[in-house]
Tab-separated table of C-alpha atoms and ligand atoms in Angstrom:
chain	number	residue	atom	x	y	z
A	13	UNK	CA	0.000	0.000	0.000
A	14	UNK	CA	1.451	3.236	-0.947
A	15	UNK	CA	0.746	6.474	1.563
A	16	UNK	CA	1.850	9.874	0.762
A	17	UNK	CA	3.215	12.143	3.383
A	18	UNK	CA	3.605	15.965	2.251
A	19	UNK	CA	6.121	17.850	4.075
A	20	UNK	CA	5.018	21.642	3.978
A	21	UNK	CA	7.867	24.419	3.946
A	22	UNK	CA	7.449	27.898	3.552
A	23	UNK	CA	8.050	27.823	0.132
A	24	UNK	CA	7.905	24.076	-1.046
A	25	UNK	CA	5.979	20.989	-0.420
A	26	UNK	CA	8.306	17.924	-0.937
A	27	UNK	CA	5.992	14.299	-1.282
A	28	UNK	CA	7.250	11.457	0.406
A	29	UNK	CA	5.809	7.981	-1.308
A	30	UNK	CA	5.838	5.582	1.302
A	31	UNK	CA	5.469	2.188	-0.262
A	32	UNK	CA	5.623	3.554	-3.597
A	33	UNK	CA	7.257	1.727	-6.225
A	34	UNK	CA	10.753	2.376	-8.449
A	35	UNK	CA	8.812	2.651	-11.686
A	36	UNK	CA	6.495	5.144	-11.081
A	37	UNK	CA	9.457	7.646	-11.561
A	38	UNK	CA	8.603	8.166	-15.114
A	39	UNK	CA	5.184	9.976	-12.831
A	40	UNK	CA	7.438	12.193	-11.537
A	41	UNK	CA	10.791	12.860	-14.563
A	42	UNK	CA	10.492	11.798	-18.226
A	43	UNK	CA	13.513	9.822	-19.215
A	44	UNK	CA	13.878	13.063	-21.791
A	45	UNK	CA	14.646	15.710	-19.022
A	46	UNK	CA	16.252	13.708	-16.107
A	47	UNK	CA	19.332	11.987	-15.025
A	48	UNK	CA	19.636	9.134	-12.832
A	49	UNK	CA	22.192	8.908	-10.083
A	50	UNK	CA	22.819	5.374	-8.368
A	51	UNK	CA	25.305	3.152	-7.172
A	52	UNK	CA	27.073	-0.440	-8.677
A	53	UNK	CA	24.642	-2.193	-6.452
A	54	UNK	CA	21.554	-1.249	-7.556
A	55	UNK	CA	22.498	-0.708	-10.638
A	56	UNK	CA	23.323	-4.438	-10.778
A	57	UNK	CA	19.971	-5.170	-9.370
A	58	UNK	CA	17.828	-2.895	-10.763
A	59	UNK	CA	19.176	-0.746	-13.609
A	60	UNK	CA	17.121	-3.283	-16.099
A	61	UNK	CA	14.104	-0.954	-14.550
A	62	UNK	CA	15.514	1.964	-15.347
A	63	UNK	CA	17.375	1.651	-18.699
A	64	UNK	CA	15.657	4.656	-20.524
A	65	UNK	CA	17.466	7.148	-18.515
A	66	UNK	CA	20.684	8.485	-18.920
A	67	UNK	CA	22.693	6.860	-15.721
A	68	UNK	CA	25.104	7.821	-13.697
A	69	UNK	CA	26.685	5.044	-11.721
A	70	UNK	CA	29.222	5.659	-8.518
A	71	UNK	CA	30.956	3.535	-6.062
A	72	UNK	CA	29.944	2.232	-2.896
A	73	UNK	CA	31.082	3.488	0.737
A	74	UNK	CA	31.368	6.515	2.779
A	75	UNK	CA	34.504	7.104	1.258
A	76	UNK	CA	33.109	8.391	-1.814
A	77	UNK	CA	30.795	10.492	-0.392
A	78	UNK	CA	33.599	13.326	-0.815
A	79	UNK	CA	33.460	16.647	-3.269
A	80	UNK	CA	35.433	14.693	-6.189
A	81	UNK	CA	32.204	12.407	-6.882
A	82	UNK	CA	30.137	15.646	-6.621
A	83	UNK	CA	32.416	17.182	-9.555
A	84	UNK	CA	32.180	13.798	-11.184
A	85	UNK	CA	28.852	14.147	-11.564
A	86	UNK	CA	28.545	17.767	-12.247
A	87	UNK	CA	31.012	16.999	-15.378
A	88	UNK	CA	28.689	14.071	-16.299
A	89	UNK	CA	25.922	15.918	-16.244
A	90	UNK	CA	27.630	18.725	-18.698
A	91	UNK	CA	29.100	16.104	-21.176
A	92	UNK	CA	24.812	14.951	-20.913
A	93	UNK	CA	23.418	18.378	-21.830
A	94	UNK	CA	21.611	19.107	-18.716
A	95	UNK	CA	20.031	22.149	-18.243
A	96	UNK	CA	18.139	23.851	-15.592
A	97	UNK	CA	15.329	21.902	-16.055
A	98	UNK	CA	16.797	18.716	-15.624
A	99	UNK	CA	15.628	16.431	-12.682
A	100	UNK	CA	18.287	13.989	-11.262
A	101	UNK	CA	17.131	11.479	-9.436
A	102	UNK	CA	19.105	9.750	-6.724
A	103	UNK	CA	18.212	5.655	-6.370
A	104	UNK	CA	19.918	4.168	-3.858
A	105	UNK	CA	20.595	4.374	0.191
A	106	UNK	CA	21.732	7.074	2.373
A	107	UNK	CA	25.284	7.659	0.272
A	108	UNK	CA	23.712	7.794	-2.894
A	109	UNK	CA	20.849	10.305	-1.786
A	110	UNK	CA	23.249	12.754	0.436
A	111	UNK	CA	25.437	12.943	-2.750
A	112	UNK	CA	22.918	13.442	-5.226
A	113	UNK	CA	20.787	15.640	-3.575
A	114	UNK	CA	23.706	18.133	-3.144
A	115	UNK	CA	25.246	17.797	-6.565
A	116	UNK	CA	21.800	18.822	-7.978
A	117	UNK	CA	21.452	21.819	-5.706
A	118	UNK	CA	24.634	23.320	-6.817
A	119	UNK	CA	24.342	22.279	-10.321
A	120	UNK	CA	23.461	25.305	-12.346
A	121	UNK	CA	22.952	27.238	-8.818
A	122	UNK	CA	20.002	24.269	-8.130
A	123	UNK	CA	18.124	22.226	-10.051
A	124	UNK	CA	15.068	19.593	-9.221
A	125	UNK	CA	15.779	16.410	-7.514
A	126	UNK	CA	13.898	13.015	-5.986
A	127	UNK	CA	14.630	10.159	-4.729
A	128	UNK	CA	13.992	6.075	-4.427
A	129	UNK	CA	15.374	5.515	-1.404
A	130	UNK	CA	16.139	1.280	-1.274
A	131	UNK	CA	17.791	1.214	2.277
A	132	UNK	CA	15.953	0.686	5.375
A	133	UNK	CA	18.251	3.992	6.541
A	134	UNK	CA	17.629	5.767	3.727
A	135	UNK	CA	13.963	5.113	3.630
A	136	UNK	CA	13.420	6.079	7.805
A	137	UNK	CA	15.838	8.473	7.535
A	138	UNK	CA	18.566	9.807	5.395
A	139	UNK	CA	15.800	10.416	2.094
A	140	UNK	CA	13.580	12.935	4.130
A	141	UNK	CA	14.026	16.004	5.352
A	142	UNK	CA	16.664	17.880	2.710
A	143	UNK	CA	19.547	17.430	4.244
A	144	UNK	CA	22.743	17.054	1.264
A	145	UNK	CA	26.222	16.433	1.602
A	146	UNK	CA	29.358	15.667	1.464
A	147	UNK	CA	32.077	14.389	3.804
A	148	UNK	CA	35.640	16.664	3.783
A	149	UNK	CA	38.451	14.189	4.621
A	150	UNK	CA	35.841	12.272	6.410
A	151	UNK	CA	34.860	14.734	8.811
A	152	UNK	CA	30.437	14.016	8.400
A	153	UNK	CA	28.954	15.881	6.179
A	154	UNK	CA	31.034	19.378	6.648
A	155	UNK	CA	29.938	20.615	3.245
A	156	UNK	CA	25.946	20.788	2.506
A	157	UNK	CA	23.024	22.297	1.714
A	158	UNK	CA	19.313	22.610	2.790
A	159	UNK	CA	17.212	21.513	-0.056
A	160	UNK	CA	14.125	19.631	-0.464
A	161	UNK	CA	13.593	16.963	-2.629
A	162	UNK	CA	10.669	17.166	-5.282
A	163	UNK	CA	9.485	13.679	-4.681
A	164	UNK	CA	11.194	10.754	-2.482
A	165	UNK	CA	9.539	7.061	-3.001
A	166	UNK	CA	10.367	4.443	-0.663
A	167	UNK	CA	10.105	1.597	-2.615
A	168	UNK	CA	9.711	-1.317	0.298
A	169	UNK	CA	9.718	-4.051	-1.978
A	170	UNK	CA	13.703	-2.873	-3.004
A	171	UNK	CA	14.599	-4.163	0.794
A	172	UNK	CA	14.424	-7.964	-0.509
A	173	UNK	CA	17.745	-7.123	-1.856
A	174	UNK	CA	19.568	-5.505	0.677
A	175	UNK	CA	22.322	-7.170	2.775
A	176	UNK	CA	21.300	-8.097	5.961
A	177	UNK	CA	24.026	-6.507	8.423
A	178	UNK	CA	22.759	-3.063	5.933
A	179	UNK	CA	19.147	-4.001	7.180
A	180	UNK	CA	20.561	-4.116	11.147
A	181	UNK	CA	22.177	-0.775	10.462
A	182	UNK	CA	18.826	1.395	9.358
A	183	UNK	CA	16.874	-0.198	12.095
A	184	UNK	CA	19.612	1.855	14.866
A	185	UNK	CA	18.307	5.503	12.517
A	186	UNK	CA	14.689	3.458	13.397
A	187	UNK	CA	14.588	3.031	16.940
A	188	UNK	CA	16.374	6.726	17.043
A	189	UNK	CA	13.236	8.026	15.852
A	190	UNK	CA	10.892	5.797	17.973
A	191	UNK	CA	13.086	6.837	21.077
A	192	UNK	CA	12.467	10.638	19.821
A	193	UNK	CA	8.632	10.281	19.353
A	194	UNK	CA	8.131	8.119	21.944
A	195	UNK	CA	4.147	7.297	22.692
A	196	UNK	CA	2.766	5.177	20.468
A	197	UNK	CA	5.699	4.728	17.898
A	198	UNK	CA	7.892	3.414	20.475
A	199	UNK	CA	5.385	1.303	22.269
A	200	UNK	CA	4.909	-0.209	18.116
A	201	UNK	CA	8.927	-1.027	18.135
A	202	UNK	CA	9.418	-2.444	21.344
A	203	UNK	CA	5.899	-4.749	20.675
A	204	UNK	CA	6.560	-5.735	17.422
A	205	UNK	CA	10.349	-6.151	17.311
A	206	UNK	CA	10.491	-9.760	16.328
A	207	UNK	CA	8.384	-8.798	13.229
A	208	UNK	CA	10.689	-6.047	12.439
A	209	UNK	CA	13.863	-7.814	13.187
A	210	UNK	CA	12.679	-10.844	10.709
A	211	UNK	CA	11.861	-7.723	8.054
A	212	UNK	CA	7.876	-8.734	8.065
A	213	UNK	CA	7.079	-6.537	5.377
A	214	UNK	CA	3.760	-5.471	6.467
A	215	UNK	CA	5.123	-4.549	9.932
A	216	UNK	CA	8.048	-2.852	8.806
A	217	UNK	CA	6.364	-0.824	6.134
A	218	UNK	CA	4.413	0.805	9.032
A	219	UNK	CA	7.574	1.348	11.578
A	220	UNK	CA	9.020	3.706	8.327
A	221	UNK	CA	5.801	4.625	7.961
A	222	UNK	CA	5.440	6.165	11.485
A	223	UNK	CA	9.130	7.077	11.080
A	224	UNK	CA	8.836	9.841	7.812
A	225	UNK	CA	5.785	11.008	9.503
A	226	UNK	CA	7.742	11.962	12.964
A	227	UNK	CA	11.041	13.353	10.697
A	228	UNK	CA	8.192	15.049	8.550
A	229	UNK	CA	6.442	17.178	11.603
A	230	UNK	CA	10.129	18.370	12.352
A	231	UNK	CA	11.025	19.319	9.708
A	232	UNK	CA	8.414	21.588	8.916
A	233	UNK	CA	8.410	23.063	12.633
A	234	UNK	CA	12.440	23.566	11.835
A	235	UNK	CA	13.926	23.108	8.510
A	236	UNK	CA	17.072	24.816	9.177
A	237	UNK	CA	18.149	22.593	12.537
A	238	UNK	CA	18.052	26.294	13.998
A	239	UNK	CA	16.664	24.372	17.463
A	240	UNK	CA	14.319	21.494	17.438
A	241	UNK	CA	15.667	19.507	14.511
A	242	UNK	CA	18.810	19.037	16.679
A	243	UNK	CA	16.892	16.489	18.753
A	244	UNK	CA	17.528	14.506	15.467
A	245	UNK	CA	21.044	14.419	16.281
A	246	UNK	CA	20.504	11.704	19.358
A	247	UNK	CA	23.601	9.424	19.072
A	248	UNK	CA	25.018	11.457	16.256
A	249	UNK	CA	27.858	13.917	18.012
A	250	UNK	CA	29.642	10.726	19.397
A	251	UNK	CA	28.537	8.468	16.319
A	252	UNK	CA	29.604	10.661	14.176
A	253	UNK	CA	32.864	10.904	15.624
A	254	UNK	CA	33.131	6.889	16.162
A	255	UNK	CA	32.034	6.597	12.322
A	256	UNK	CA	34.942	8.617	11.311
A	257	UNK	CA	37.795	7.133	13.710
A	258	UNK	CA	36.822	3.748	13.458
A	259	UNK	CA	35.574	3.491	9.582
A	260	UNK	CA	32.355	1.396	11.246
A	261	UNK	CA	28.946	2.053	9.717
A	262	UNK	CA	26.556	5.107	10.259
A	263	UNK	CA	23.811	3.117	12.088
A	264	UNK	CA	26.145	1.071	14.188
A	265	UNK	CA	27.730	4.167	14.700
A	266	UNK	CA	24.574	5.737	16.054
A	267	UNK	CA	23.807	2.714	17.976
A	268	UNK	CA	26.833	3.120	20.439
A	269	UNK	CA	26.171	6.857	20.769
A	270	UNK	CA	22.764	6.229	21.269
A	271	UNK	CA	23.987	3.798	24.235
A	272	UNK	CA	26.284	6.591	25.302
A	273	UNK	CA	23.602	9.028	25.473
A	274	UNK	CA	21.333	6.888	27.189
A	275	UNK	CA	24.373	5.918	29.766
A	276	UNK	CA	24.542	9.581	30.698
A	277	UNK	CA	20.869	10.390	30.761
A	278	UNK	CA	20.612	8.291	34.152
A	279	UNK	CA	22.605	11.191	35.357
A	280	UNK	CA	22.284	14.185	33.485
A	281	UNK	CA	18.378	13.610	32.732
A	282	UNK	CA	17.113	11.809	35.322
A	283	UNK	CA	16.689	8.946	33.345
A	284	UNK	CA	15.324	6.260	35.361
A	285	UNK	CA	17.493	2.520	35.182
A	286	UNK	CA	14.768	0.125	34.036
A	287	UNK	CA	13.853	2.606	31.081
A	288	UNK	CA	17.603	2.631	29.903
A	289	UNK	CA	17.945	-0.989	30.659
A	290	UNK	CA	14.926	-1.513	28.029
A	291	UNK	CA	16.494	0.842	25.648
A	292	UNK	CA	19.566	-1.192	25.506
A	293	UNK	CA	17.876	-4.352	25.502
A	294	UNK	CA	15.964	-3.310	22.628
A	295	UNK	CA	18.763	-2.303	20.663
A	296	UNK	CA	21.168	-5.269	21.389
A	297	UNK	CA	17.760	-7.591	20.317
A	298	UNK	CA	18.122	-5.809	17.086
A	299	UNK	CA	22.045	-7.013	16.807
A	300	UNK	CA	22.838	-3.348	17.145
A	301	UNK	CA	26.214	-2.814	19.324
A	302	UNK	CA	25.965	-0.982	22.629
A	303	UNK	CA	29.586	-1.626	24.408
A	304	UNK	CA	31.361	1.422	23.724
A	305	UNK	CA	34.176	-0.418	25.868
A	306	UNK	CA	34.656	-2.801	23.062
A	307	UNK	CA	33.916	-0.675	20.493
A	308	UNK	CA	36.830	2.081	20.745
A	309	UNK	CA	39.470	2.528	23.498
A	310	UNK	CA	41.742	4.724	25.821
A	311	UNK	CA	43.685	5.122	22.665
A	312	UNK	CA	40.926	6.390	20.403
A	313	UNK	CA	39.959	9.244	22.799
A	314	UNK	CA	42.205	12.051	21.623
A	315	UNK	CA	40.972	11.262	17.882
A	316	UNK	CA	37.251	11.167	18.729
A	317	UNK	CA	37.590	14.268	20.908
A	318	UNK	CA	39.179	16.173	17.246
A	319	UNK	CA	36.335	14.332	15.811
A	320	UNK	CA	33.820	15.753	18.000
A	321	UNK	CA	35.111	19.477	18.128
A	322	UNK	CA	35.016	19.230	14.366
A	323	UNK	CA	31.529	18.034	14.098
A	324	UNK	CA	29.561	21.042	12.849
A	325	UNK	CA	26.857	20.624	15.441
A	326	UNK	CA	29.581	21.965	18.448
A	327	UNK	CA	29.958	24.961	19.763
A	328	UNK	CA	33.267	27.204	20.673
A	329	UNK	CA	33.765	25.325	23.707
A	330	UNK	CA	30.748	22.813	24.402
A	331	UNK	CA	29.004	20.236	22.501
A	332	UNK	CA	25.073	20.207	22.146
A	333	UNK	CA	24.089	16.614	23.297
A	334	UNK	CA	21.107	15.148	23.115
A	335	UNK	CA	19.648	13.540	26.149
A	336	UNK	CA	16.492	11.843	26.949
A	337	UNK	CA	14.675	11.856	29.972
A	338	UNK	CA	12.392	8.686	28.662
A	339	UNK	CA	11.170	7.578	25.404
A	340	UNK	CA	9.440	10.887	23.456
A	341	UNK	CA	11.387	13.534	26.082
A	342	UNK	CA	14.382	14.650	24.746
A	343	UNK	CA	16.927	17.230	26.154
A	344	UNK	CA	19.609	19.511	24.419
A	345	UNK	CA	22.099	19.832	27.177
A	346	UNK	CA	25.577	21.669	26.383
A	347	UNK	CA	27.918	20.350	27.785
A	348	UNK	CA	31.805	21.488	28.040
A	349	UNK	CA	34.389	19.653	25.516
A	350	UNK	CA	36.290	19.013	29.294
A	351	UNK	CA	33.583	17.543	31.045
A	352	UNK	CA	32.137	15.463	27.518
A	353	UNK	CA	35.953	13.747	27.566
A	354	UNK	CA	36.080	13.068	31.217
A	355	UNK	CA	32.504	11.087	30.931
A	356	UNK	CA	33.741	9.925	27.853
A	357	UNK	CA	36.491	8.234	29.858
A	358	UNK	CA	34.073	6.973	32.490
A	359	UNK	CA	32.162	5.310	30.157
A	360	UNK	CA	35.165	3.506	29.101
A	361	UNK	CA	35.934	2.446	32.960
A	362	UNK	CA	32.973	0.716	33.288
A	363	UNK	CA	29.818	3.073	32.444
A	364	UNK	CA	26.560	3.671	34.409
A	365	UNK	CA	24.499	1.103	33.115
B	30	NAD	N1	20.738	13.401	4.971
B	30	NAD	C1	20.297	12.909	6.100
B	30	NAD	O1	19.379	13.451	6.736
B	30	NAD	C2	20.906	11.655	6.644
B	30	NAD	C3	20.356	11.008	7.767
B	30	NAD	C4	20.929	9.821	8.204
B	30	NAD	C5	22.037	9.294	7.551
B	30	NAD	N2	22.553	9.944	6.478
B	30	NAD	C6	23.714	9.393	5.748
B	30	NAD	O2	23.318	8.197	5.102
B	30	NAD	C7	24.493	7.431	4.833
B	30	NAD	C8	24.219	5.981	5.123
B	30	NAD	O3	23.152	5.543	4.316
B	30	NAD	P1	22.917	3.980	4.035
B	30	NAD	O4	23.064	3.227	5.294
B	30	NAD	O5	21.701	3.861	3.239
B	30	NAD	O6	24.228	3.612	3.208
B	30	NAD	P2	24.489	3.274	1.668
B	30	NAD	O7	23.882	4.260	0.783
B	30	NAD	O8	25.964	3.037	1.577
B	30	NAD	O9	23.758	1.876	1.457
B	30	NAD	C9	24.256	0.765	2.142
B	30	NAD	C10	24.740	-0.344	1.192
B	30	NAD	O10	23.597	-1.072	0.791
B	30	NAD	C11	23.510	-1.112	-0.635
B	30	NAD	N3	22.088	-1.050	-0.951
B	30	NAD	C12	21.238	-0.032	-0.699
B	30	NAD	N4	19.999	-0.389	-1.033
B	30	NAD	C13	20.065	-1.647	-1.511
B	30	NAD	C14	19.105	-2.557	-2.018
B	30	NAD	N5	17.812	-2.263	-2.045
B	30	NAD	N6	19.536	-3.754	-2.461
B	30	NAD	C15	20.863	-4.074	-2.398
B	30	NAD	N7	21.813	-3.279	-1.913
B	30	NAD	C16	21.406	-2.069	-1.476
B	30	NAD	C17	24.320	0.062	-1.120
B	30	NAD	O11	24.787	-0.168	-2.427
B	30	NAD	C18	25.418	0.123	-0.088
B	30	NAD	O12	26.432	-0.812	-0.411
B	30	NAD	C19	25.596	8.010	5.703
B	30	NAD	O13	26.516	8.701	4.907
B	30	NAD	C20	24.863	8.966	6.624
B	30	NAD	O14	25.669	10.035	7.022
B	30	NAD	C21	22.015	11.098	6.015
């Protein structure tokens, strides 16, 4: 079943296809006036689907998410004529999407773009909400824009094909959201997360569902990440950092800074223990790793400190974490690059959980 969301900006409405289907793009761009942007893999799985377009096929892997693919494609897409009124269209996961979506709004000073988002990640969460970029020497996404996408179809049916360890990564972005919302969406996770974890397709078609419809209501409160949309963030400012030092995924990534934050909400948000104990629980039934003591060490700390005071989302001299207080109450707390290492540290002793 396919159910539109419409995300309403001041001066754009960008549709969000959930459950849609990869060849209803022709709907959306005529082969004649768009370009298609994807990766080897779904090329190799699907580009028989899409063989009228013009293609553009990149790599795989967060190392290519980097400025020289963006200025491979803006050369591709001189040597194919584009013009202003060309739509590319990004198919693929998180990569492919972040990439395309900011070649597209630079090309020509911006043209129209969509998506088919075919990762679980991409489809809760990197697809929706215009955020583009690029990675600069690996440091996340430090070059970007804010621009919405024209159309974005989450084609479910796509997720047959995707690896499984890629499937445990989008469900970390998954519970992020749940965790965010709290309510009913999380009570849906934590009750149905033998269906999700065996990728029922009915069941997880409705956990993105309720996902896009959560990222959708802020990003129309906040577009710009100016205040609310930072709650977003939860388990980014370490993950981020973790992603870049260790070369691990983004979702895993996010899992162990979700676990971090969670570790230091008993403290700093008056997080009560059974709560965090679920929270963990939930995400190590999902295969998702939560020992940050295994995961990096004493060693790592001066690298994911640099990390951290280069993520874009810190300040001077403090960081803006996000904390929770339970599922659906989330905090912004600064807190000082000083004090962030020394819990950092703790954590690695033995942690409050
Ligand atoms: N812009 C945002 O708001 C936002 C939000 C969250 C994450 N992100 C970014 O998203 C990226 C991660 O996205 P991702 O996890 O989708 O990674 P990805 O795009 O690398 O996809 C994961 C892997 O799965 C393959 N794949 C994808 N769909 C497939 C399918 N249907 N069948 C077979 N193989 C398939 C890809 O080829 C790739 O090898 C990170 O760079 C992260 O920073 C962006």
């Amino acid at each position: 079943m396919q159910r539109e969301i419409k995300i309403t900006l001041e001066n754009k409405v960008s549709r969000v296809f959930c459950g849609g289907s990869l060849s209803s793009i022709v709907d959306f761009a005529h082969p004649s006036k768009s370009v298609i942007v994807t990766d080897t893999n779904i090329y190799r799985y699907y580009g028989d689907k899409f063989s009228s377009y013009p293609v553009i096929i990149l790599g795989t892997g967060e190392e290519i998410k980097n400025l020289s693919t963006v200025e491979y494609i803006l050369k591709k897409m001189i040597e194919l004529h584009c013009t202003r009124k060309t739509t590319l269209i990004g198919i693929g996961g998180g990569i492919v999407s972040d990439i395309a979506g900011f070649s597209a709004s630079i090309f020509m000073r911006g043209i129209p773009f969509g998506f088919v988002s075919t990762s679980l990640l991409s489809q809760v969460d990197a697809s929706v909400g215009g955020k583009n970029g690029v990675n600069i020497d690996m440091t996340k996404n430090m070059a970007g824009v804010f621009a919405q996408p024209e159309f974005v179809i989450c084609d479910h049916s796509m997720l047959a094909t995707l690896p499984k360890e890629e499937y445990v990564n989008g469900l970390a972005e998954l519970v992020k959201s749940a965790l965010l919302e709290g309510g009913d969406f999380y009570s849906f996770i934590t009750s149905c997360k033998e269906k999700i974890k065996s990728m029922d397709m009915e069941t997880i078609s409705e956990a993105i569902y309720k996902s896009i419809l959560f990222k959708a209501k802020i990003v129309e409160l906040d577009e710009r990440e100016t205040d609310l949309r930072r709650i977003l963030n939860l388990g980014h400012t370490l993950g981020h950092a973790i992603e870049k030092v260790k070369g691990i995924k983004h979702g895993l990534a996010v899992s162990l800074g979700i676990s971090f934050s969670i570790s230091l909400s008993l403290h700093l948000a008056g997080m009560n223990a059974t709560c965090a104990k679920e929270i963990i629980a939930l995400l190590k039934f999902f295969n998702l790793p939560v020992d940050l003591k295994s995961a990096i060490s004493k060693e790592d700390i001066p690298l994911i400190m640099e990390a951290v005071q280069a993520d874009k989302k810190g300040h001077s001299s403090s960081v803006s974490f996000i904390l929770l207080n339970e599922p659906g109450r989330p905090e912004i707390k600064g807190i000082d690059f000083v004090d962030f290492e020394k819990l950092l540290k703790n954590e690695l002793k033995g942690g409050h959980l």
